[in-house]
CSV table of C-alpha atoms in Angstrom, one decimal:
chain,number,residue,atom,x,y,z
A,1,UNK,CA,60.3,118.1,116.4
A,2,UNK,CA,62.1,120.2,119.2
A,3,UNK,CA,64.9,121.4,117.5
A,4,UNK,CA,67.9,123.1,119.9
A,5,UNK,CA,69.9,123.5,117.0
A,6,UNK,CA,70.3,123.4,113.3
A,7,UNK,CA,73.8,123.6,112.1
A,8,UNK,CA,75.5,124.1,108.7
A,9,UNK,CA,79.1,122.9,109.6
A,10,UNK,CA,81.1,121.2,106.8
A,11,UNK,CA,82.8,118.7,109.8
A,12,UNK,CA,79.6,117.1,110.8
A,13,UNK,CA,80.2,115.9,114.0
A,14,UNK,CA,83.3,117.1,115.4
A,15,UNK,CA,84.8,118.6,118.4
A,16,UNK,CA,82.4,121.8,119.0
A,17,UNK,CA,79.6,119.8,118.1
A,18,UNK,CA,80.2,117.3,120.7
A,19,UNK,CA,82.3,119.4,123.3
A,20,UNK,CA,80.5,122.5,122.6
A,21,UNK,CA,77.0,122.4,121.4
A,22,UNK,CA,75.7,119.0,123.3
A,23,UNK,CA,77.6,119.8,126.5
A,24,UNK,CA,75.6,123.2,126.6
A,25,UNK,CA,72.4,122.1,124.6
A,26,UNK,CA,72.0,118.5,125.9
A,27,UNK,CA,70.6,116.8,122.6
A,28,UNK,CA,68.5,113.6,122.9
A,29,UNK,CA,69.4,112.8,119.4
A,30,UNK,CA,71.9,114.4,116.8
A,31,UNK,CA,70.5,114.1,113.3
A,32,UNK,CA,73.1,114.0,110.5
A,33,UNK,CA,71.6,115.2,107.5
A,34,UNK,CA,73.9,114.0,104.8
A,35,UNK,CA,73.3,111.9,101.6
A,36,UNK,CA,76.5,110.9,100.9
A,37,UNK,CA,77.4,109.6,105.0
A,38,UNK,CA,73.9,108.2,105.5
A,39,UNK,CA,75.1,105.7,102.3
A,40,UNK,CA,78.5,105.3,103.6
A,41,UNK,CA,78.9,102.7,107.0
A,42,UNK,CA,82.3,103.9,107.8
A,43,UNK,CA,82.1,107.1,108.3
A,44,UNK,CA,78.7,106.8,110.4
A,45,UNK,CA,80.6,104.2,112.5
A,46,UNK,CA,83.4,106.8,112.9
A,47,UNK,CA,80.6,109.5,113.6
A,48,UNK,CA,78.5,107.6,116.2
A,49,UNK,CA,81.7,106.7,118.0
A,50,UNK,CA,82.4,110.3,119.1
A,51,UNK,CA,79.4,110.9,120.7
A,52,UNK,CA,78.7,109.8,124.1
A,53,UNK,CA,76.8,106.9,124.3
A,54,UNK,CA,73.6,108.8,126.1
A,55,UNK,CA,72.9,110.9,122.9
A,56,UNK,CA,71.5,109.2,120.1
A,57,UNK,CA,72.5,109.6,116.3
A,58,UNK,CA,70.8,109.2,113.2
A,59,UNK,CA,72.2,109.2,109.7
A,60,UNK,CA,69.5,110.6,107.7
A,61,UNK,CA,69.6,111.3,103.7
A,62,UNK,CA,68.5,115.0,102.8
A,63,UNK,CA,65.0,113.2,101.6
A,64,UNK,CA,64.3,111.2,104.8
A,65,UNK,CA,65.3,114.7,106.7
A,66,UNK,CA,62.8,116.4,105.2
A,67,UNK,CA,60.0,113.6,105.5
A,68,UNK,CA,60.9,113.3,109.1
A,69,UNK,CA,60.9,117.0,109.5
A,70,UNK,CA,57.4,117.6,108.1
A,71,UNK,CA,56.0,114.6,109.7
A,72,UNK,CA,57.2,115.9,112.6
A,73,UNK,CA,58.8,112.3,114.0
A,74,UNK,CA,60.9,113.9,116.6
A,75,UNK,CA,58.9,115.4,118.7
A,76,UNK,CA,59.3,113.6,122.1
A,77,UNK,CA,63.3,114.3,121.8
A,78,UNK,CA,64.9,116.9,122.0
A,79,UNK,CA,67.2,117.3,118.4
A,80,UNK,CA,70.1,118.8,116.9
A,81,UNK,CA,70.5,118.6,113.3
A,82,UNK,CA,73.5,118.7,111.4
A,83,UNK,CA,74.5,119.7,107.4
A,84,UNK,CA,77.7,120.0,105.4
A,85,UNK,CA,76.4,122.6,103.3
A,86,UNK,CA,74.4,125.4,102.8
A,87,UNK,CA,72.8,123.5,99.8
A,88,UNK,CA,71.6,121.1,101.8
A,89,UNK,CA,69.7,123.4,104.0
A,90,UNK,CA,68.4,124.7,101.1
A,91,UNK,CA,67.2,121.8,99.9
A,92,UNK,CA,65.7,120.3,102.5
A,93,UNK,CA,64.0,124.0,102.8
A,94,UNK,CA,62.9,123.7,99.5
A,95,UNK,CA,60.8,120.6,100.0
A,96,UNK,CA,59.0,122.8,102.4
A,97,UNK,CA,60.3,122.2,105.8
A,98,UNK,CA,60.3,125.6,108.3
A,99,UNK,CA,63.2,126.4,110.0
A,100,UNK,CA,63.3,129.5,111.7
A,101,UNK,CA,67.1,129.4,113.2
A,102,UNK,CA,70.1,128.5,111.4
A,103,UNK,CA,73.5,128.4,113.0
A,104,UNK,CA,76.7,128.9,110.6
A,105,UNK,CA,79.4,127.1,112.2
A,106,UNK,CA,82.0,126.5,109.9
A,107,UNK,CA,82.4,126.6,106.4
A,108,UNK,CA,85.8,126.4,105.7
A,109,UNK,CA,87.9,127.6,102.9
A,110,UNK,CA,87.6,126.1,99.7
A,111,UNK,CA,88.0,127.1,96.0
A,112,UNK,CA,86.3,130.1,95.2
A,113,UNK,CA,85.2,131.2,98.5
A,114,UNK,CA,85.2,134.5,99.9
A,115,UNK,CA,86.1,134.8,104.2
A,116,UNK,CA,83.2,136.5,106.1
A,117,UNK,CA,84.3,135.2,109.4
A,118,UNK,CA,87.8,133.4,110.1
A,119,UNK,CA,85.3,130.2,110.3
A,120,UNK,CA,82.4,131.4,107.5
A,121,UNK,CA,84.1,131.3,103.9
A,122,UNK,CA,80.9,131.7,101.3
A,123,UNK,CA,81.4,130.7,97.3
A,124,UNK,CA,78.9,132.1,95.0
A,125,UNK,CA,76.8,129.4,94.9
A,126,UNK,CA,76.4,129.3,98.8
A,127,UNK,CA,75.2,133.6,99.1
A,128,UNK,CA,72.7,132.5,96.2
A,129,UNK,CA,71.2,129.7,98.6
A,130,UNK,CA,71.6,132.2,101.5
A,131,UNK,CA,69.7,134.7,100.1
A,132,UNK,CA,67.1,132.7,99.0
A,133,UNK,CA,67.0,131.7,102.9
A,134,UNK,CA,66.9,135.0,103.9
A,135,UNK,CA,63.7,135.9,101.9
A,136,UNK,CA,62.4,133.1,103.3
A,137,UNK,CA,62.8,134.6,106.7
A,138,UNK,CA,64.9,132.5,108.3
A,139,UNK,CA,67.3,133.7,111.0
A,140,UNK,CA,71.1,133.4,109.5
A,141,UNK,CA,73.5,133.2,112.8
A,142,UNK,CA,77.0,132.9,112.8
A,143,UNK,CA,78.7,130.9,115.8
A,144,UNK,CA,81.6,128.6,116.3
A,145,UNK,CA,80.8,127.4,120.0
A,146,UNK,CA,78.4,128.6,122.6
A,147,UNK,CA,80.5,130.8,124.4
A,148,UNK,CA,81.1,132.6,121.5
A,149,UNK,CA,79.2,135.7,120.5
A,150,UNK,CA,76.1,134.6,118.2
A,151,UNK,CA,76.1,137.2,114.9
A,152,UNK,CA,73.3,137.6,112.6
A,153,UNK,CA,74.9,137.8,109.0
A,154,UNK,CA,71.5,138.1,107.8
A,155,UNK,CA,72.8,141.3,106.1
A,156,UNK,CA,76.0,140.5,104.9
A,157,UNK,CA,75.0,137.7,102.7
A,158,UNK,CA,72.3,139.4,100.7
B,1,UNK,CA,112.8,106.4,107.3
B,2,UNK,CA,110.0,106.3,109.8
B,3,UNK,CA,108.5,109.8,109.6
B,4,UNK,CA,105.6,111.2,111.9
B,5,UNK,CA,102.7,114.0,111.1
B,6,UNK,CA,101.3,115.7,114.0
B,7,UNK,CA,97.5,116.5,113.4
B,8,UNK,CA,96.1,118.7,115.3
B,9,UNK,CA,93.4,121.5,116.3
B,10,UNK,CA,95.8,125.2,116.6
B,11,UNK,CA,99.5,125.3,117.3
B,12,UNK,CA,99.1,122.5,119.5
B,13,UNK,CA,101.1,120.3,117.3
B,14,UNK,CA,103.8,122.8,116.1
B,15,UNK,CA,104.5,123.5,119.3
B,16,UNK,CA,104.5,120.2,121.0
B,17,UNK,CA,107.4,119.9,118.2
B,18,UNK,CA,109.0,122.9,119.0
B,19,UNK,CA,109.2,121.4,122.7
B,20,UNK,CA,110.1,118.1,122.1
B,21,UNK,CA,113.5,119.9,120.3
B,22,UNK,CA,114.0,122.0,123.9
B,23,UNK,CA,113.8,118.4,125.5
B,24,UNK,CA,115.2,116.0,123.3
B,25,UNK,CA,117.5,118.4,121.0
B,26,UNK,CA,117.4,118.3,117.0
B,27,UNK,CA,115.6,116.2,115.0
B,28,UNK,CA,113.6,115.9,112.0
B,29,UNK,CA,111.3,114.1,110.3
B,30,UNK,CA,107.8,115.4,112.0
B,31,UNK,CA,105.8,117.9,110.8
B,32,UNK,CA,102.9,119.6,111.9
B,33,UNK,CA,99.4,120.5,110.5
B,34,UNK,CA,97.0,122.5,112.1
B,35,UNK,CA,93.4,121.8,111.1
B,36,UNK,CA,92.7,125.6,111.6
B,37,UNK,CA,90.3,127.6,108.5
B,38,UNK,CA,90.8,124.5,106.7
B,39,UNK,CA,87.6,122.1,105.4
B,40,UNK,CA,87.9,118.4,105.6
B,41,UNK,CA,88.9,118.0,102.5
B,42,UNK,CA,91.9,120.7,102.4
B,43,UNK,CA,93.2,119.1,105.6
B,44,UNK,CA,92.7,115.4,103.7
B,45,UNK,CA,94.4,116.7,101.0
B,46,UNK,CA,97.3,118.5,103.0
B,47,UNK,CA,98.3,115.2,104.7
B,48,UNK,CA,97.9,113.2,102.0
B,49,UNK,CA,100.4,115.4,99.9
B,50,UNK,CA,102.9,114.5,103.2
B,51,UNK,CA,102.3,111.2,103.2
B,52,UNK,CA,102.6,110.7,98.9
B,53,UNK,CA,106.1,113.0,99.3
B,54,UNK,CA,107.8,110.0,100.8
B,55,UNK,CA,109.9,107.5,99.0
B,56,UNK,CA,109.2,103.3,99.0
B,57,UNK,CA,111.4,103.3,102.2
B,58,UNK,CA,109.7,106.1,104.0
B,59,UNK,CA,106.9,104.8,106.6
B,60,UNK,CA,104.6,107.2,108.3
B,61,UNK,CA,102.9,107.1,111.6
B,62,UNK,CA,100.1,110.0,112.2
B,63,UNK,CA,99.6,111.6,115.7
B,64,UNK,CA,96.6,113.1,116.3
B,65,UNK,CA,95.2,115.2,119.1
B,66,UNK,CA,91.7,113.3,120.1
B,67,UNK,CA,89.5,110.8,118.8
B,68,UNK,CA,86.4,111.9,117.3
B,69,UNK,CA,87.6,115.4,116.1
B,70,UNK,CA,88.0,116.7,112.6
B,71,UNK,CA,91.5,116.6,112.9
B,72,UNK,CA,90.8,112.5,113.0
B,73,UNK,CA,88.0,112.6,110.7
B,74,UNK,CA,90.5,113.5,107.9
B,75,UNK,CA,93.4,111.2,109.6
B,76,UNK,CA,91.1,108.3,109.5
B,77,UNK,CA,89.6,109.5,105.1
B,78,UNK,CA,93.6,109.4,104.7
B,79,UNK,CA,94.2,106.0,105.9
B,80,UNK,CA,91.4,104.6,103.9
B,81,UNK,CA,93.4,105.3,100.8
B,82,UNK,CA,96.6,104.4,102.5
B,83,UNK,CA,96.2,101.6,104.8
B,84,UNK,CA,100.3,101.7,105.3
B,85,UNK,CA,99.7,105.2,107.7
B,86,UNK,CA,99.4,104.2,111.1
B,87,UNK,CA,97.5,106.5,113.3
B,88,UNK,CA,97.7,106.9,117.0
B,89,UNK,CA,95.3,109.5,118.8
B,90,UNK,CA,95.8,111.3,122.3
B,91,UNK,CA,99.5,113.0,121.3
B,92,UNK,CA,101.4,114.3,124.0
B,93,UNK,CA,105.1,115.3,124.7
B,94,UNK,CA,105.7,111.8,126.7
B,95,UNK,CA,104.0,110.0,123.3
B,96,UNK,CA,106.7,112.3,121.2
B,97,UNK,CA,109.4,111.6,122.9
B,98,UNK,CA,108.9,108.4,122.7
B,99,UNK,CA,108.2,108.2,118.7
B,100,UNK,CA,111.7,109.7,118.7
B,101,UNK,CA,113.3,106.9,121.0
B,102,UNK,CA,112.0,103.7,119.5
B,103,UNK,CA,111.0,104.9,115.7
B,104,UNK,CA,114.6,103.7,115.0
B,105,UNK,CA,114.4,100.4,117.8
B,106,UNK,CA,111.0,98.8,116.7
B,107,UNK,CA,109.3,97.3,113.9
B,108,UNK,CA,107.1,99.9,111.4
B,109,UNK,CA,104.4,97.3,112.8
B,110,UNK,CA,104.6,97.7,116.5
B,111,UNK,CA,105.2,101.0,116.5
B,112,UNK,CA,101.8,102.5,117.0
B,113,UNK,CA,101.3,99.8,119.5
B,114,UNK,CA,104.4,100.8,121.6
B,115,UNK,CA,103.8,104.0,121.8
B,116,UNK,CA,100.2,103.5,123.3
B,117,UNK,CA,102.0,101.4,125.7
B,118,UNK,CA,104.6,103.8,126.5
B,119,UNK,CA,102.4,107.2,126.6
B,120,UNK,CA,99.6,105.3,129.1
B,121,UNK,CA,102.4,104.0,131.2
B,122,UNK,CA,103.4,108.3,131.7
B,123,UNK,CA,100.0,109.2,133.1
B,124,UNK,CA,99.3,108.8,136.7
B,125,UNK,CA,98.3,110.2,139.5
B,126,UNK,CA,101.9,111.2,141.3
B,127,UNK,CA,101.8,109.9,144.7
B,128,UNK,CA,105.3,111.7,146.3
B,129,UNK,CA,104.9,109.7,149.5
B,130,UNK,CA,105.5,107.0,147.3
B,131,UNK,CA,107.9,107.6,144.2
Protein backbone atom coordinates (compact mmCIF):
# COMPACT_ATOMS: atom_id res chain seq x y z
CA UNK A 1 0.00 0.00 0.00
CA UNK A 2 1.42 3.55 -0.90
CA UNK A 3 0.97 5.25 2.06
CA UNK A 4 1.42 9.46 1.92
CA UNK A 5 0.54 9.68 5.38
CA UNK A 6 -0.20 7.97 8.61
CA UNK A 7 -1.72 10.15 11.13
CA UNK A 8 -2.47 9.89 14.85
CA UNK A 9 -5.03 12.86 15.27
CA UNK A 10 -7.82 12.40 17.91
CA UNK A 11 -10.36 14.53 15.27
CA UNK A 12 -10.26 11.99 12.53
CA UNK A 13 -11.23 13.63 9.72
CA UNK A 14 -11.41 17.29 10.19
CA UNK A 15 -10.40 20.52 8.78
CA UNK A 16 -6.33 19.95 8.31
CA UNK A 17 -6.99 16.62 7.19
CA UNK A 18 -9.16 17.60 4.48
CA UNK A 19 -7.96 21.30 3.86
CA UNK A 20 -4.50 20.57 4.74
CA UNK A 21 -3.19 17.16 4.27
CA UNK A 22 -5.33 16.04 0.97
CA UNK A 23 -5.11 19.41 -0.69
CA UNK A 24 -1.16 19.04 -0.45
CA UNK A 25 -0.90 15.12 -0.50
CA UNK A 26 -3.83 14.29 -2.99
CA UNK A 27 -5.01 10.89 -1.34
CA UNK A 28 -6.88 8.34 -3.50
CA UNK A 29 -8.42 6.94 -0.40
CA UNK A 30 -8.42 8.09 3.33
CA UNK A 31 -8.54 5.08 5.56
CA UNK A 32 -10.06 5.65 9.08
CA UNK A 33 -8.74 3.28 11.28
CA UNK A 34 -11.13 3.30 14.23
CA UNK A 35 -13.12 0.51 15.93
CA UNK A 36 -15.48 2.33 17.55
CA UNK A 37 -16.58 4.66 14.07
CA UNK A 38 -16.22 1.76 11.71
CA UNK A 39 -19.35 0.21 14.10
CA UNK A 40 -21.02 3.44 14.25
CA UNK A 41 -23.10 4.62 10.69
CA UNK A 42 -23.53 8.14 11.94
CA UNK A 43 -20.51 9.31 12.40
CA UNK A 44 -19.01 7.59 9.06
CA UNK A 45 -21.86 9.31 7.31
CA UNK A 46 -20.80 12.67 8.98
CA UNK A 47 -17.08 11.66 8.12
CA UNK A 48 -17.47 10.74 4.34
CA UNK A 49 -19.58 13.95 3.90
CA UNK A 50 -16.54 16.15 4.48
CA UNK A 51 -14.47 14.85 2.04
CA UNK A 52 -14.74 15.74 -1.51
CA UNK A 53 -16.39 13.42 -3.38
CA UNK A 54 -13.11 12.48 -5.67
CA UNK A 55 -11.31 10.93 -2.55
CA UNK A 56 -12.42 7.78 -1.35
CA UNK A 57 -13.09 6.73 2.46
CA UNK A 58 -12.94 3.63 4.21
CA UNK A 59 -14.05 2.91 7.76
CA UNK A 60 -11.84 0.17 8.78
CA UNK A 61 -11.71 -1.59 12.43
CA UNK A 62 -8.04 -1.63 13.93
CA UNK A 63 -8.19 -5.61 12.86
CA UNK A 64 -9.24 -5.13 9.21
CA UNK A 65 -6.44 -2.27 9.22
CA UNK A 66 -3.97 -4.38 9.95
CA UNK A 67 -5.13 -7.38 7.67
CA UNK A 68 -5.43 -4.93 4.87
CA UNK A 69 -2.05 -3.52 5.71
CA UNK A 70 -0.14 -6.82 5.62
CA UNK A 71 -1.94 -8.04 2.66
CA UNK A 72 -1.00 -5.17 1.12
CA UNK A 73 -4.70 -4.38 -0.49
CA UNK A 74 -3.93 -0.79 -1.25
CA UNK A 75 -1.52 -0.76 -3.44
CA UNK A 76 -2.81 0.70 -6.75
CA UNK A 77 -4.06 3.95 -4.58
CA UNK A 78 -2.43 6.14 -3.22
CA UNK A 79 -3.63 6.23 0.97
CA UNK A 80 -3.72 8.21 3.91
CA UNK A 81 -4.54 6.59 7.14
CA UNK A 82 -6.04 8.02 9.99
CA UNK A 83 -6.07 6.95 14.13
CA UNK A 84 -7.45 8.62 17.25
CA UNK A 85 -4.85 7.31 19.30
CA UNK A 86 -1.54 6.37 19.83
CA UNK A 87 -2.79 2.97 21.13
CA UNK A 88 -4.21 2.27 18.12
CA UNK A 89 -1.03 2.67 16.13
CA UNK A 90 0.37 0.60 18.49
CA UNK A 91 -1.83 -1.95 18.03
CA UNK A 92 -2.19 -2.25 14.77
CA UNK A 93 1.94 -2.23 14.99
CA UNK A 94 1.77 -4.93 17.18
CA UNK A 95 0.08 -7.35 14.89
CA UNK A 96 3.12 -6.71 12.81
CA UNK A 97 2.37 -4.21 10.27
CA UNK A 98 5.73 -1.78 9.32
CA UNK A 99 5.26 1.72 9.35
CA UNK A 100 8.14 3.69 8.99
CA UNK A 101 6.58 7.43 9.29
CA UNK A 102 4.20 8.49 11.78
CA UNK A 103 2.79 11.97 11.84
CA UNK A 104 1.50 13.45 15.38
CA UNK A 105 -1.11 15.83 14.56
CA UNK A 106 -3.10 16.45 17.38
CA UNK A 107 -3.66 15.01 20.53
CA UNK A 108 -5.41 17.26 22.56
CA UNK A 109 -5.60 17.79 26.21
CA UNK A 110 -7.18 15.42 28.26
CA UNK A 111 -6.93 14.12 31.90
CA UNK A 112 -3.60 13.36 32.85
CA UNK A 113 -1.74 14.58 29.87
CA UNK A 114 1.33 16.43 29.84
CA UNK A 115 1.67 19.45 26.68
CA UNK A 116 4.72 18.67 24.41
CA UNK A 117 3.53 20.88 21.60
CA UNK A 118 0.42 23.39 21.98
CA UNK A 119 -1.28 20.46 19.64
CA UNK A 120 0.77 17.14 21.25
CA UNK A 121 -0.49 16.59 24.97
CA UNK A 122 0.91 12.85 25.91
CA UNK A 123 -0.59 10.86 29.17
CA UNK A 124 1.50 8.15 30.50
CA UNK A 125 -0.02 5.50 28.80
CA UNK A 126 0.52 7.22 25.34
CA UNK A 127 4.92 7.86 25.99
CA UNK A 128 4.77 4.01 26.99
CA UNK A 129 3.28 3.12 23.45
CA UNK A 130 5.61 5.78 21.98
CA UNK A 131 8.47 4.37 23.22
CA UNK A 132 7.75 1.12 22.37
CA UNK A 133 7.46 2.69 18.72
CA UNK A 134 10.53 4.31 18.87
CA UNK A 135 12.54 0.98 19.50
CA UNK A 136 10.83 -0.21 16.86
CA UNK A 137 12.34 2.35 14.71
CA UNK A 138 9.73 4.16 13.56
CA UNK A 139 10.02 7.89 12.62
CA UNK A 140 7.87 9.99 15.44
CA UNK A 141 7.01 13.53 13.63
CA UNK A 142 5.12 16.14 14.96
CA UNK A 143 2.98 18.35 12.44
CA UNK A 144 -0.26 20.14 12.52
CA UNK A 145 -0.57 21.11 8.64
CA UNK A 146 1.90 20.96 5.88
CA UNK A 147 3.07 24.26 5.93
CA UNK A 148 4.10 23.78 9.22
CA UNK A 149 7.60 22.82 10.23
CA UNK A 150 7.75 18.79 10.56
CA UNK A 151 9.61 18.02 14.20
CA UNK A 152 10.92 14.71 15.08
CA UNK A 153 9.98 14.12 18.84
CA UNK A 154 11.67 10.94 18.59
CA UNK A 155 13.72 12.14 21.60
CA UNK A 156 11.38 13.78 23.76
CA UNK A 157 9.12 10.90 24.16
CA UNK A 158 11.57 8.26 25.34
CA UNK B 1 -35.12 32.71 25.94
CA UNK B 2 -33.58 31.71 22.69
CA UNK B 3 -29.91 31.63 23.34
CA UNK B 4 -27.00 31.01 20.64
CA UNK B 5 -23.37 29.22 20.97
CA UNK B 6 -20.87 30.28 18.53
CA UNK B 7 -18.49 27.18 17.70
CA UNK B 8 -15.75 27.82 16.23
CA UNK B 9 -11.88 27.16 15.16
CA UNK B 10 -9.65 30.33 17.16
CA UNK B 11 -11.22 33.72 18.09
CA UNK B 12 -13.26 33.59 15.20
CA UNK B 13 -16.31 33.30 17.16
CA UNK B 14 -15.50 35.66 20.16
CA UNK B 15 -14.78 38.10 17.93
CA UNK B 16 -17.50 37.91 15.45
CA UNK B 17 -19.39 38.66 18.94
CA UNK B 18 -17.42 41.31 19.88
CA UNK B 19 -18.30 42.85 16.36
CA UNK B 20 -21.75 42.11 16.21
CA UNK B 21 -21.91 44.44 19.70
CA UNK B 22 -19.80 47.50 17.57
CA UNK B 23 -22.78 46.93 14.93
CA UNK B 24 -25.73 46.10 16.66
CA UNK B 25 -24.97 47.47 20.31
CA UNK B 26 -25.48 45.32 23.63
CA UNK B 27 -26.77 42.17 23.88
CA UNK B 28 -26.43 38.92 25.47
CA UNK B 29 -27.19 35.64 25.32
CA UNK B 30 -24.33 34.21 22.89
CA UNK B 31 -21.34 32.76 23.86
CA UNK B 32 -18.39 31.67 22.21
CA UNK B 33 -16.25 28.48 22.29
CA UNK B 34 -13.14 28.09 20.50
CA UNK B 35 -12.24 24.46 19.67
CA UNK B 36 -8.56 25.50 20.17
CA UNK B 37 -6.03 22.66 22.51
CA UNK B 38 -9.23 21.04 23.15
CA UNK B 39 -10.03 17.05 22.16
CA UNK B 40 -13.44 16.19 20.92
CA UNK B 41 -14.56 15.22 23.76
CA UNK B 42 -13.62 18.44 26.05
CA UNK B 43 -15.22 20.57 23.28
CA UNK B 44 -18.49 17.99 23.55
CA UNK B 45 -18.44 18.38 26.91
CA UNK B 46 -17.94 22.29 27.03
CA UNK B 47 -21.06 22.79 24.97
CA UNK B 48 -22.98 20.49 26.38
CA UNK B 49 -22.36 22.07 29.93
CA UNK B 50 -23.92 25.48 27.94
CA UNK B 51 -26.60 23.92 26.59
CA UNK B 52 -27.70 21.76 30.19
CA UNK B 53 -27.17 25.43 32.03
CA UNK B 54 -30.42 26.58 30.58
CA UNK B 55 -33.74 26.45 32.16
CA UNK B 56 -37.18 24.52 30.44
CA UNK B 57 -37.80 27.89 28.73
CA UNK B 58 -34.35 28.41 27.32
CA UNK B 59 -33.91 27.15 23.56
CA UNK B 60 -30.55 27.09 21.97
CA UNK B 61 -29.45 27.38 18.40
CA UNK B 62 -25.62 26.45 17.67
CA UNK B 63 -23.55 28.38 15.02
CA UNK B 64 -20.82 26.86 13.79
CA UNK B 65 -17.92 27.90 11.48
CA UNK B 66 -17.99 25.03 8.53
CA UNK B 67 -19.31 21.78 7.89
CA UNK B 68 -17.15 18.91 8.16
CA UNK B 69 -14.74 20.42 10.83
CA UNK B 70 -14.15 19.35 14.47
CA UNK B 71 -15.78 22.19 15.65
CA UNK B 72 -19.09 20.37 13.86
CA UNK B 73 -18.06 17.05 14.65
CA UNK B 74 -18.67 17.85 18.40
CA UNK B 75 -21.84 20.16 17.43
CA UNK B 76 -23.34 17.42 15.60
CA UNK B 77 -22.11 14.34 19.10
CA UNK B 78 -24.10 17.19 21.05
CA UNK B 79 -27.19 17.17 19.17
CA UNK B 80 -27.43 13.53 19.24
CA UNK B 81 -28.04 13.66 22.91
CA UNK B 82 -30.09 16.76 22.55
CA UNK B 83 -32.16 16.79 19.50
CA UNK B 84 -33.86 20.28 20.92
CA UNK B 85 -30.19 22.19 19.69
CA UNK B 86 -30.55 23.38 16.35
CA UNK B 87 -27.42 23.81 14.45
CA UNK B 88 -26.64 26.01 11.63
CA UNK B 89 -23.07 25.95 9.86
CA UNK B 90 -21.34 28.72 7.74
CA UNK B 91 -21.57 31.77 10.72
CA UNK B 92 -20.98 35.03 9.64
CA UNK B 93 -21.62 38.64 10.99
CA UNK B 94 -24.83 39.02 8.37
CA UNK B 95 -26.01 35.27 9.97
CA UNK B 96 -25.44 37.04 13.61
CA UNK B 97 -27.09 39.88 13.05
CA UNK B 98 -29.70 38.29 11.95
CA UNK B 99 -30.09 35.63 14.96
CA UNK B 100 -30.37 38.87 17.01
CA UNK B 101 -33.21 40.34 14.80
CA UNK B 102 -35.65 37.54 14.50
CA UNK B 103 -34.57 35.16 17.59
CA UNK B 104 -37.43 37.25 19.34
CA UNK B 105 -39.86 37.39 15.83
CA UNK B 106 -39.86 33.71 14.81
CA UNK B 107 -40.79 30.37 15.96
CA UNK B 108 -37.81 28.21 17.97
CA UNK B 109 -38.71 25.98 14.84
CA UNK B 110 -37.97 28.12 11.89
CA UNK B 111 -35.35 29.72 13.24
CA UNK B 112 -32.39 27.82 11.86
CA UNK B 113 -34.27 27.85 8.69
CA UNK B 114 -34.58 31.67 8.49
CA UNK B 115 -31.46 32.40 9.14
CA UNK B 116 -30.09 30.17 6.25
CA UNK B 117 -32.42 32.08 4.27
CA UNK B 118 -31.36 35.38 5.45
CA UNK B 119 -27.44 34.88 5.53
CA UNK B 120 -27.53 33.30 1.62
CA UNK B 121 -29.64 36.16 0.63
CA UNK B 122 -26.30 38.64 2.03
CA UNK B 123 -23.75 37.01 -0.32
CA UNK B 124 -23.42 38.18 -3.75
CA UNK B 125 -21.35 39.30 -6.06
CA UNK B 126 -21.90 43.46 -5.78
CA UNK B 127 -22.54 44.67 -9.09
CA UNK B 128 -22.35 48.86 -8.38
CA UNK B 129 -23.64 49.58 -11.93
CA UNK B 130 -26.51 47.99 -10.66
CA UNK B 131 -27.44 48.45 -6.88
Amino acid sequence: MPLCLVRIDDRLIHGQVVLGWARALKPDRIVVANDRVAGNQWERKFYTSSVPTHIKVSFLDLEETSRQLLNNLFKTELVMILFESVKDVHTVIESGVTLEKINVGGLHYRKGAVELLPFVFLTDEDRTYLRELVKKSVTLTAQDIPGNNPRVINSLVV
Amino acid sequence: MVSAILVTHGKFGEELIATAKGIYGEFDGCRAVTNDGKAPDMLCAEIESMVDAGGEDDNYIVLVDFFGGSCCHACLMVQQKRPDVKLVTGVNLPMLIAFLDKRDKVPFERLAHELVTRTTRSVLEVDPENL
